[in-house]
Coordinates of C-alpha atoms and ligand atoms in Angstrom, one line a residue:
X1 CA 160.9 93.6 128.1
X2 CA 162.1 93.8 130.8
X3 CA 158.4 93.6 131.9
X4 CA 156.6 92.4 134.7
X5 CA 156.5 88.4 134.2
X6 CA 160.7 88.9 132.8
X7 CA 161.3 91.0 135.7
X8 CA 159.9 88.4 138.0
X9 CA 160.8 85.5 136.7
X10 CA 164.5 86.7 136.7
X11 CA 164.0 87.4 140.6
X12 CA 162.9 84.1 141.3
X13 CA 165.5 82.4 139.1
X14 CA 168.3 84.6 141.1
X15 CA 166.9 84.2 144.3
X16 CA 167.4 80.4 144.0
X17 CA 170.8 81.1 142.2
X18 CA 172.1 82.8 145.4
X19 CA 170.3 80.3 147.9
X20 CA 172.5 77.9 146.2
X21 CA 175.5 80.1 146.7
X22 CA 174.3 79.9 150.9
X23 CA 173.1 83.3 150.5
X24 CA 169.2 83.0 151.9
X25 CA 167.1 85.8 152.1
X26 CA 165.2 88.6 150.0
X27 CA 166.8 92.1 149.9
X28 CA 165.4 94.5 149.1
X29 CA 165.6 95.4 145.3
X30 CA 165.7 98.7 142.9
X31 CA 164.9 97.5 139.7
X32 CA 167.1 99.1 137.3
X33 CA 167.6 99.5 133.6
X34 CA 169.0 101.5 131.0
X35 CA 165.8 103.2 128.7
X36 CA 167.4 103.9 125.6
X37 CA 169.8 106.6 126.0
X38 CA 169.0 107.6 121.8
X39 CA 165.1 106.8 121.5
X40 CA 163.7 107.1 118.0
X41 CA 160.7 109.5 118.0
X42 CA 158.7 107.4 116.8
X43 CA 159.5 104.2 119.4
X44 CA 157.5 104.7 122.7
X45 CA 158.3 101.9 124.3
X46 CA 155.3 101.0 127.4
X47 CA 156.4 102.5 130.6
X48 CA 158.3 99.8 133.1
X49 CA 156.2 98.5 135.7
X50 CA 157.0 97.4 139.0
X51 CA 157.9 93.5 139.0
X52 CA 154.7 90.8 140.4
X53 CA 155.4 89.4 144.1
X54 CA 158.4 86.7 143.1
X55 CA 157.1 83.5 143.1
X56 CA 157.2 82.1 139.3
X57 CA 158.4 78.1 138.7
X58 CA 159.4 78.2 135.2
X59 CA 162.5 80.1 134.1
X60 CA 162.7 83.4 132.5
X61 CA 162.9 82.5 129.0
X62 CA 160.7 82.9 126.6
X63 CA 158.6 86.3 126.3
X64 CA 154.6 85.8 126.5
X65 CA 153.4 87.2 124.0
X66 CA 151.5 89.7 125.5
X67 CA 154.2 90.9 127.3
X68 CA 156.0 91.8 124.1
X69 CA 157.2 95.6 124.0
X70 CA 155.1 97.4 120.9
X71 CA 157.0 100.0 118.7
X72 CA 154.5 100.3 115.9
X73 CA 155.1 103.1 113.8
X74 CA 151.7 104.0 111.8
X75 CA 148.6 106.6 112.2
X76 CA 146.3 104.9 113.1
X77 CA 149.0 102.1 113.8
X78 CA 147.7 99.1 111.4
X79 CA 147.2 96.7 114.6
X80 CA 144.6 98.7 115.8
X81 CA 142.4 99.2 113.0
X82 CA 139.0 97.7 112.9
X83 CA 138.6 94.3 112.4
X84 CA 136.7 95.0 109.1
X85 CA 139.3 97.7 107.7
X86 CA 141.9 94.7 108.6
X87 CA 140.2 91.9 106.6
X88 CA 139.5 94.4 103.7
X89 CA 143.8 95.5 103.8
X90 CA 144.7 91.4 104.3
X91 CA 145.5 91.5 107.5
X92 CA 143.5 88.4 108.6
X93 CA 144.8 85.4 107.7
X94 CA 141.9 84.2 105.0
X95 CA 142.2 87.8 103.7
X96 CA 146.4 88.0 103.8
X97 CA 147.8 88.4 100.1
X98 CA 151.1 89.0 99.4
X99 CA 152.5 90.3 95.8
X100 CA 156.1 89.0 95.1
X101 CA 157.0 91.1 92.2
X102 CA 159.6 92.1 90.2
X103 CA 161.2 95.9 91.0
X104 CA 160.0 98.3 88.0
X105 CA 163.0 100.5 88.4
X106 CA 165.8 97.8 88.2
X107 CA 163.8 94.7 86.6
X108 CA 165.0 91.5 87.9
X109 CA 163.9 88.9 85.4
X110 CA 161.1 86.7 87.2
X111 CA 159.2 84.0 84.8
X112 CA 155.9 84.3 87.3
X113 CA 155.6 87.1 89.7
X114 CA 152.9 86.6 92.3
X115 CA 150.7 89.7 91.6
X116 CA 146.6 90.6 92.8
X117 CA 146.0 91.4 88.9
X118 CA 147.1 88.1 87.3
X119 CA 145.2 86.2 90.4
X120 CA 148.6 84.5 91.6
X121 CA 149.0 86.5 94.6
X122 CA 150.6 84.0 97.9
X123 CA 148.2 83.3 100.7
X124 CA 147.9 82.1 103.6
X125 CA 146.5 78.7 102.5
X126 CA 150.3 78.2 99.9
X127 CA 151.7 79.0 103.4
X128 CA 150.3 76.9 105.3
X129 CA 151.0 74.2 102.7
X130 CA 155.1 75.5 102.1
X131 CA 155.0 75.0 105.8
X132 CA 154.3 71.1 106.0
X133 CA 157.5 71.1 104.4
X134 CA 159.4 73.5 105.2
X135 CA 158.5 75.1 108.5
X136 CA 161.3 76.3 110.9
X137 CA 161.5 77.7 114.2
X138 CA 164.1 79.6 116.3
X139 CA 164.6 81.4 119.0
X140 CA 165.9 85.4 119.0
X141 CA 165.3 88.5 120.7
X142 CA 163.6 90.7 119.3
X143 CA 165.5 94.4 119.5
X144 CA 165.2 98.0 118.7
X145 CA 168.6 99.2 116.9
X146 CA 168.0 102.3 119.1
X147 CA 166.8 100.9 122.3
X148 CA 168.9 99.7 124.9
X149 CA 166.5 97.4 126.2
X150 CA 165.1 93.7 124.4
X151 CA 161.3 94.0 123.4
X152 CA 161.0 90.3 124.2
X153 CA 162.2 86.9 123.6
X154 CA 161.0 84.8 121.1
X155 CA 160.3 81.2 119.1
X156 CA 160.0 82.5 115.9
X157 CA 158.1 80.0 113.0
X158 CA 157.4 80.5 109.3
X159 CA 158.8 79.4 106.1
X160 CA 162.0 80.6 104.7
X161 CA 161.5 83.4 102.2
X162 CA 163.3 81.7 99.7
X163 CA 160.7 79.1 98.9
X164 CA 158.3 81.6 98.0
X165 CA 161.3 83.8 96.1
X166 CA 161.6 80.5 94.2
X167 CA 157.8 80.5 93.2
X168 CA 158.6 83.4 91.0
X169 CA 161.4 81.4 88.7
X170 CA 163.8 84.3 89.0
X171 CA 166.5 83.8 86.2
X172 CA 168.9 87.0 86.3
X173 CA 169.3 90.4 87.2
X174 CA 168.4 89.6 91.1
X175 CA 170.6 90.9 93.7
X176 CA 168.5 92.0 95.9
X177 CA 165.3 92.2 98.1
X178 CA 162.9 94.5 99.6
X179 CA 159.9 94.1 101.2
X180 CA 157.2 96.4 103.2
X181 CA 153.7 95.8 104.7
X182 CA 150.5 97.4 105.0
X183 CA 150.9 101.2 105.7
X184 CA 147.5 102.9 105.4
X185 CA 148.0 103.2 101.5
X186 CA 150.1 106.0 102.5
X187 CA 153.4 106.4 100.6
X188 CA 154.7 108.6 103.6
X189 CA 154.0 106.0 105.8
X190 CA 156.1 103.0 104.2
X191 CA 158.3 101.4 106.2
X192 CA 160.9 99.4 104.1
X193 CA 163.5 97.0 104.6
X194 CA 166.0 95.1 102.6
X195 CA 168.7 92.5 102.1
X196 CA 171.2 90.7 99.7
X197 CA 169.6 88.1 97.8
X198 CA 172.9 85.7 99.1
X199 CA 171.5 85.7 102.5
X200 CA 168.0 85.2 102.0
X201 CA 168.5 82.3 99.4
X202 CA 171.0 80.9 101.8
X203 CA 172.0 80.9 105.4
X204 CA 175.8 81.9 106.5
X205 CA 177.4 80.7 109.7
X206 CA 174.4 78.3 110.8
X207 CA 172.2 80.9 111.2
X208 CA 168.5 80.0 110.9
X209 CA 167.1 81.5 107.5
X210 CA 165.2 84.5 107.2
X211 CA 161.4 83.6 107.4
X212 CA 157.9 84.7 106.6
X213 CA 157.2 84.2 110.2
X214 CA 153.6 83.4 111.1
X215 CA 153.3 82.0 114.6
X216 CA 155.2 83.2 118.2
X217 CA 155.5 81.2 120.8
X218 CA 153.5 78.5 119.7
X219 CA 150.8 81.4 118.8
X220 CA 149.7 82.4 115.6
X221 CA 151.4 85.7 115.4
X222 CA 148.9 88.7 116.8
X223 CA 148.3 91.9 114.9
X224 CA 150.5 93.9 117.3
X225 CA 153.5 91.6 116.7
X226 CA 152.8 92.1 112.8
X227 CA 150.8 89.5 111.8
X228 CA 149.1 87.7 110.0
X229 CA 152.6 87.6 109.0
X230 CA 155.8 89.2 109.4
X231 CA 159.1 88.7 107.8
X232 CA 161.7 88.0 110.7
X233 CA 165.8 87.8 110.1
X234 CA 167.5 86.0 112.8
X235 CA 170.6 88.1 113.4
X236 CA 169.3 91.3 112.9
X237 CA 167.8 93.9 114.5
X238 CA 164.1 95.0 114.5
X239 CA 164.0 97.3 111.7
X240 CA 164.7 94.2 109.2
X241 CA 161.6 92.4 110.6
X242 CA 158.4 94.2 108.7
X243 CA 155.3 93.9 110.2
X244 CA 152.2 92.9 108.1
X245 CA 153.8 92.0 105.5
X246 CA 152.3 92.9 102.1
X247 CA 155.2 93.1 99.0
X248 CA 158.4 91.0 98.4
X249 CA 160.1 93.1 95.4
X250 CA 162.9 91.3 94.0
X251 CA 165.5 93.8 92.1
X252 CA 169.0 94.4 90.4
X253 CA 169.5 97.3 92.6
X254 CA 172.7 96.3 94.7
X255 CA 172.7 98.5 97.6
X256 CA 170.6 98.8 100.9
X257 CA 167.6 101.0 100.2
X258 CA 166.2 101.0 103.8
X259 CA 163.8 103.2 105.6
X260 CA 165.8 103.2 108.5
X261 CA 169.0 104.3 106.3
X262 CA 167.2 107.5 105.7
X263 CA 167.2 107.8 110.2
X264 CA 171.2 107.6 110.6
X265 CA 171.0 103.6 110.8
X266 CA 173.5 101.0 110.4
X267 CA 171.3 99.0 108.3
X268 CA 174.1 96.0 108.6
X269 CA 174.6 95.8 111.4
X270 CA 173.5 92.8 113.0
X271 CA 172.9 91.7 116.9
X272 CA 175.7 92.8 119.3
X273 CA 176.4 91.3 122.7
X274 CA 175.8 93.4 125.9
X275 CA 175.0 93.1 129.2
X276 CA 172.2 94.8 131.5
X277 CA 171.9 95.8 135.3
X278 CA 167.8 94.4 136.2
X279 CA 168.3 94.2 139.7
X280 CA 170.4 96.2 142.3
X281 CA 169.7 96.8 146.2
X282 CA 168.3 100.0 146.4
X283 CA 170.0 100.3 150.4
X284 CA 173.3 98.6 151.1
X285 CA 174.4 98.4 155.0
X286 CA 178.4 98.9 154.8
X287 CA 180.6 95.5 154.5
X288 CA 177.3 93.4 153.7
X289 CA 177.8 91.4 150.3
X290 CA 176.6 93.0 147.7
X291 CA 174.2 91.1 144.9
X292 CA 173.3 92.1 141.9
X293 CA 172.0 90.5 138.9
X294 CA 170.7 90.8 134.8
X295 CA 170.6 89.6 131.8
X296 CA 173.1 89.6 128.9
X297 CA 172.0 90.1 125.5
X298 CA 174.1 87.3 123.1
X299 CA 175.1 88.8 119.7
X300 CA 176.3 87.6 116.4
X301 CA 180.1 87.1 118.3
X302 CA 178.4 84.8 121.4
X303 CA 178.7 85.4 124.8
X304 CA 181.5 83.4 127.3
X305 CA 181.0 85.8 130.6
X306 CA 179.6 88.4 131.9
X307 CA 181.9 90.6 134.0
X308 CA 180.8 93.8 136.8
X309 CA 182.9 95.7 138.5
X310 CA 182.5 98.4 141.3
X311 CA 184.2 101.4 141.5
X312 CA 184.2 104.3 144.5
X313 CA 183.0 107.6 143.2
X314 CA 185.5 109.3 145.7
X315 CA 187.9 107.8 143.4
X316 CA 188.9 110.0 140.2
X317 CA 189.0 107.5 137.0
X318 CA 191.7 106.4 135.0
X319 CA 192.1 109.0 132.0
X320 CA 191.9 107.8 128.8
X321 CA 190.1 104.9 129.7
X322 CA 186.7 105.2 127.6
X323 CA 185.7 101.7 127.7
X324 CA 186.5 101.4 131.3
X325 CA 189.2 98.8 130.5
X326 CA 191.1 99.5 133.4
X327 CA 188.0 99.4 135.9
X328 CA 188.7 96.1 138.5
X329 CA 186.0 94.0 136.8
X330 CA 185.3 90.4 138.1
X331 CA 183.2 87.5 136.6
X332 CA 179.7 87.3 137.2
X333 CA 178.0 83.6 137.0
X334 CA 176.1 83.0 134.0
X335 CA 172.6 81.4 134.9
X336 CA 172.1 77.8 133.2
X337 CA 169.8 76.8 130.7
X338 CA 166.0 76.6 132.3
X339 CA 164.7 73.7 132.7
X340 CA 161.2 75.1 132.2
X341 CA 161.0 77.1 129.7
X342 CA 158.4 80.0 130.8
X343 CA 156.1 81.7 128.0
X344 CA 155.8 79.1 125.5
X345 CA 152.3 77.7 124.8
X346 CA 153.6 74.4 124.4
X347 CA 157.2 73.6 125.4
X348 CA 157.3 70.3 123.3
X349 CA 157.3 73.0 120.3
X350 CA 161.4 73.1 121.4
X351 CA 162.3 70.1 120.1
X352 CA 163.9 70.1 117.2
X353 CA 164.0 73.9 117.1
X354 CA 166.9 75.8 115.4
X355 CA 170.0 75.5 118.2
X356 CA 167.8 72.6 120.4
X357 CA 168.1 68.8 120.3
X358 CA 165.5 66.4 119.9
X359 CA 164.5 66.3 123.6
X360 CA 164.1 70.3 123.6
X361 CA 167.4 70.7 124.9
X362 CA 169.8 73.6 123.7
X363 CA 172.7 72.6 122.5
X364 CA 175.1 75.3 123.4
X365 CA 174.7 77.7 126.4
X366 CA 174.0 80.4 126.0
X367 CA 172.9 80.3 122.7
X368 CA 173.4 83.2 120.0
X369 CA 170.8 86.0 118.9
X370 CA 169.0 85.0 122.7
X371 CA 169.0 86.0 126.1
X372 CA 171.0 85.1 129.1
X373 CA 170.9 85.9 132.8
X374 CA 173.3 86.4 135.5
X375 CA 174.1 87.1 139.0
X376 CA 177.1 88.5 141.0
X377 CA 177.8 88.0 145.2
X378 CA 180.2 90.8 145.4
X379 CA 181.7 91.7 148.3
X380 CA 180.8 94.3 151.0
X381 CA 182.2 97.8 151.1
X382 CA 182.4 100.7 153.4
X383 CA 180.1 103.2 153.4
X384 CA 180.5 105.3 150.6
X385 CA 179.1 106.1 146.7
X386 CA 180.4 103.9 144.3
X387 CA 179.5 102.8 140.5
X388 CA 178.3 99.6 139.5
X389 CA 179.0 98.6 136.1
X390 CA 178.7 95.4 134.0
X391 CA 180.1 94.5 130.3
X392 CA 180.1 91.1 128.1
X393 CA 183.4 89.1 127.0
X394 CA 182.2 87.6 123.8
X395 CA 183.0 84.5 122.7
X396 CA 186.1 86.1 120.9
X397 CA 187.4 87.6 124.0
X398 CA 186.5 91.0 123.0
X399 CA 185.1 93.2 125.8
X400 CA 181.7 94.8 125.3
X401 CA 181.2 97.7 123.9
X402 CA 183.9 96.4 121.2
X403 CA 184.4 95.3 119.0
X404 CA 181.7 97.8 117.3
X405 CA 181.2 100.6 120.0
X406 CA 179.1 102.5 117.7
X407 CA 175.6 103.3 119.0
X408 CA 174.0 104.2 115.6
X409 CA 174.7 100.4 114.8
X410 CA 172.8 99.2 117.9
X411 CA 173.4 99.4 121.7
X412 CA 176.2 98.1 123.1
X413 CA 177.2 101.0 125.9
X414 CA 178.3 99.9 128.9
X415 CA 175.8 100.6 131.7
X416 CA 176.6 102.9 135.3
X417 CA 174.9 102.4 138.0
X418 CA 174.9 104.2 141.2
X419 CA 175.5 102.4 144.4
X420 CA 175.0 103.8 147.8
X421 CA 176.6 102.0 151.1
X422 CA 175.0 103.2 154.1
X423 CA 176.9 103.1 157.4
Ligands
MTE1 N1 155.6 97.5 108.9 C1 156.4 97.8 109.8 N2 157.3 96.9 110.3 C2 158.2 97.2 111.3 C3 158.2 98.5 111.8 C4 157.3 99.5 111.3 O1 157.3 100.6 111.7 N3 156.4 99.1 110.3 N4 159.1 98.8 112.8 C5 160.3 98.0 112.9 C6 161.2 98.2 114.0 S1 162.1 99.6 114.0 C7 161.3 97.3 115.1 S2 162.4 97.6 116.3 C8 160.5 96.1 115.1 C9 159.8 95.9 116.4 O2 159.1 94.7 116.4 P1 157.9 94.4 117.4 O3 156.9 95.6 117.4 O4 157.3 93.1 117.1 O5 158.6 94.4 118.8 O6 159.5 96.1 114.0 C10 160.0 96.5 112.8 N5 159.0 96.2 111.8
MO2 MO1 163.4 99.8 115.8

């Protein structure tokens, strides 16, 4: 994401947006927006492809789950093996087995690990029956720590991790977790993540809890999204959600011991708020109104507007003014909550969701760890180059890319655009 249905969708949705505003008519459109400006080697995100003719009913919302960005790190990358490889590794769900163990190096004390030898290892089938139970869903987009762009929006369902941490009567020595999936049996190839116990055995701020996540969007969760099953963690970014899930190690150690710690990462950092240009007319005629319209990505601190702002490039800029403070930004509108939720499955699969009532309805808008979009009528100018640019105002008042600039602990920088007014 953006992607092809997103990119449409949002078109549609804005289109109506400014037909509402009296503003009729298609212009014509550049699709623009910002690539990651610091790609990891390893992420290739699939090239951009031109948006479908317009013409989508349900809101952008939801990503389907084909349309998911893929990042998989892994020669040959574990999705793709062969079916049979997959069933003998456990990554089918009658041949998924996963080991909750104690860590060798710093023992936590566990009175029944789940191991392959002793024949106690968790499958699918104790999933599926902790999940009668237990099952939650919420929604979150999913997001590369080094990629300025969402690799789609989700409704995330498993079991919380705890009820399987449980399983293994821990009694002391347990301050941490971490937990890795199927990597070619190749040590080199490991990709690890971690977090305090605290937050996996309970969930701060109303935030849904961290889950063994085994269905997307009403699916069960594919192979390329990590499954048979995945661990997910709401507010965080990508690299805490590991694919194909194979070990749970439970340990005294009391520090982050992350793969991605070893790359420069923040590893705790969790989702920031930002907003993002996804369509802006490629040819503006002088003094026409100018529209232009995107998506907000709503972090940990919320989202209450987005804000875009125009300046000429004839014009030299402010000094000292890195975060363009003193640019002349006005509000954007902030699109409403669909009413049709696009790329679900089932939409009835809503209700009762973390952060949606009964009836499938959100209860705040926008809602946290999700998507929003927007749209701006701004008006005409003379003929001339100029910058677009667009930043969030959290829900704290604190103006994008604050109130933590700092790319290695995800994206947050504020996006230029070029704008040309013809005569
Ligand atoms: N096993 C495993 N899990 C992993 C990774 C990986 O390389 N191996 N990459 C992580 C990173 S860096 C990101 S951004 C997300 C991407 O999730 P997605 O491929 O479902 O979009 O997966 C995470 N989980
Ligand atoms: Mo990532």
């Amino acid at each position: 994401m953006p992607q092809t249905t997103f990119i449409a969708e949002h078109l549609e949705l804005t289109r109506r947006h400014f037909l509402g505003l009296g503003m009729a008519g298609t212009l014509a459109t550049t699709l623009i927006n910002q690539q990651a400006d610091a790609q990891e080697t390893a992420d290739k995100p699939k090239p951009r492809t031109k948006p479908d003719k317009a013409g989508a009913k349900p809101d952008p919302y939801f990503t389907p789950v084909a349309d998911f960005r893929d990042v998989s790190r892994g020669k040959p990358v574990p999705h793709l093996l062969p079916e049979e490889k997959k069933r003998e590794v456990g990554m089918t769900r009658d041949t998924w087995k996963l080991e909750v163990i104690s860590d060798p190096d710093h023992p936590a004390r566990l009175g029944k690990p789940l191991t392959k030898v002793d024949g106690t290892a968790f499958d699918f089938e104790a999933l599926m029956k902790l999940a009668e139970k237990h099952a939650v869903r919420f929604p979150k987009v999913m997001t590369c720590l080094n990629l300025g762009c969402p690799l789609g929006m989700g409704l995330w369902e498993g079991v919380p991790l705890r009820e399987v941490v449980w399983l293994t009567q821990p009694r002391e020595n347990l301050r941490r977790v971490f937990y890795y999936g199927y990597h070619n049996d190749d040590p080199k190839q490991m990709f690890r993540s971690s977090l305090p116990i605290g937050r996996v055995l309970e969930d701060p701020y109303d935030l849904p809890p961290v889950i063994l996540c085994y269905k997307l969007n009403g699916e069960w969760l594919d192979a390329e999204r990590g499954g048979p099953v995945r661990i997910v963690v709401p507010e965080a970014y990508g690299f805490k959600s590991i694919k194909w899930l194979t070990h749970v190690v439970l340990t005294n150690l009391f520090y982050a011991n992350d793969t991605y710690g070893e790359q420069n990462n923040d590893v705790d950092s969790p989702l920031k708020t930002f907003a993002a240009t996804l369509a802006v007319p490629s040819a503006i005629n002088s003094n026409e109104p100018i529209r232009v319209s995107g998506y907000a990505q709503v972090g940990i601190s919320g989202l209450s507007k987005v804000q875009v702002s125009i300046e000429s490039n004839a014009m030299p800029r402010p000094e000292n003014d890195p975060h363009y403070l003193k640019a002349p930004w006005v509000d954007a509108d902030l699109l409403p909550a669909p009413t049709q939720w696009s790329g679900l499955n089932d939409a009835k699969i809503l209700a009762g969701a973390h952060g949606f009532d009964a009836n499938g309805r959100p209860k705040h808008w926008p809602m946290r760890l999700t998507n929003a979009h927007w749209a701006a009528a701004l008006p005409g100018l003379p003929a001339g180059e100029y910058t677009l640019r667009c930043r969030t105002i959290d829900e704290k008042g604190q103006a994008q890319p604050m109130p933590r600039p700092f790319q290695k602990s995800g994206h947050a920088k504020i996006e230029s655009v070029l704008l040309t007014v013809k005569e």
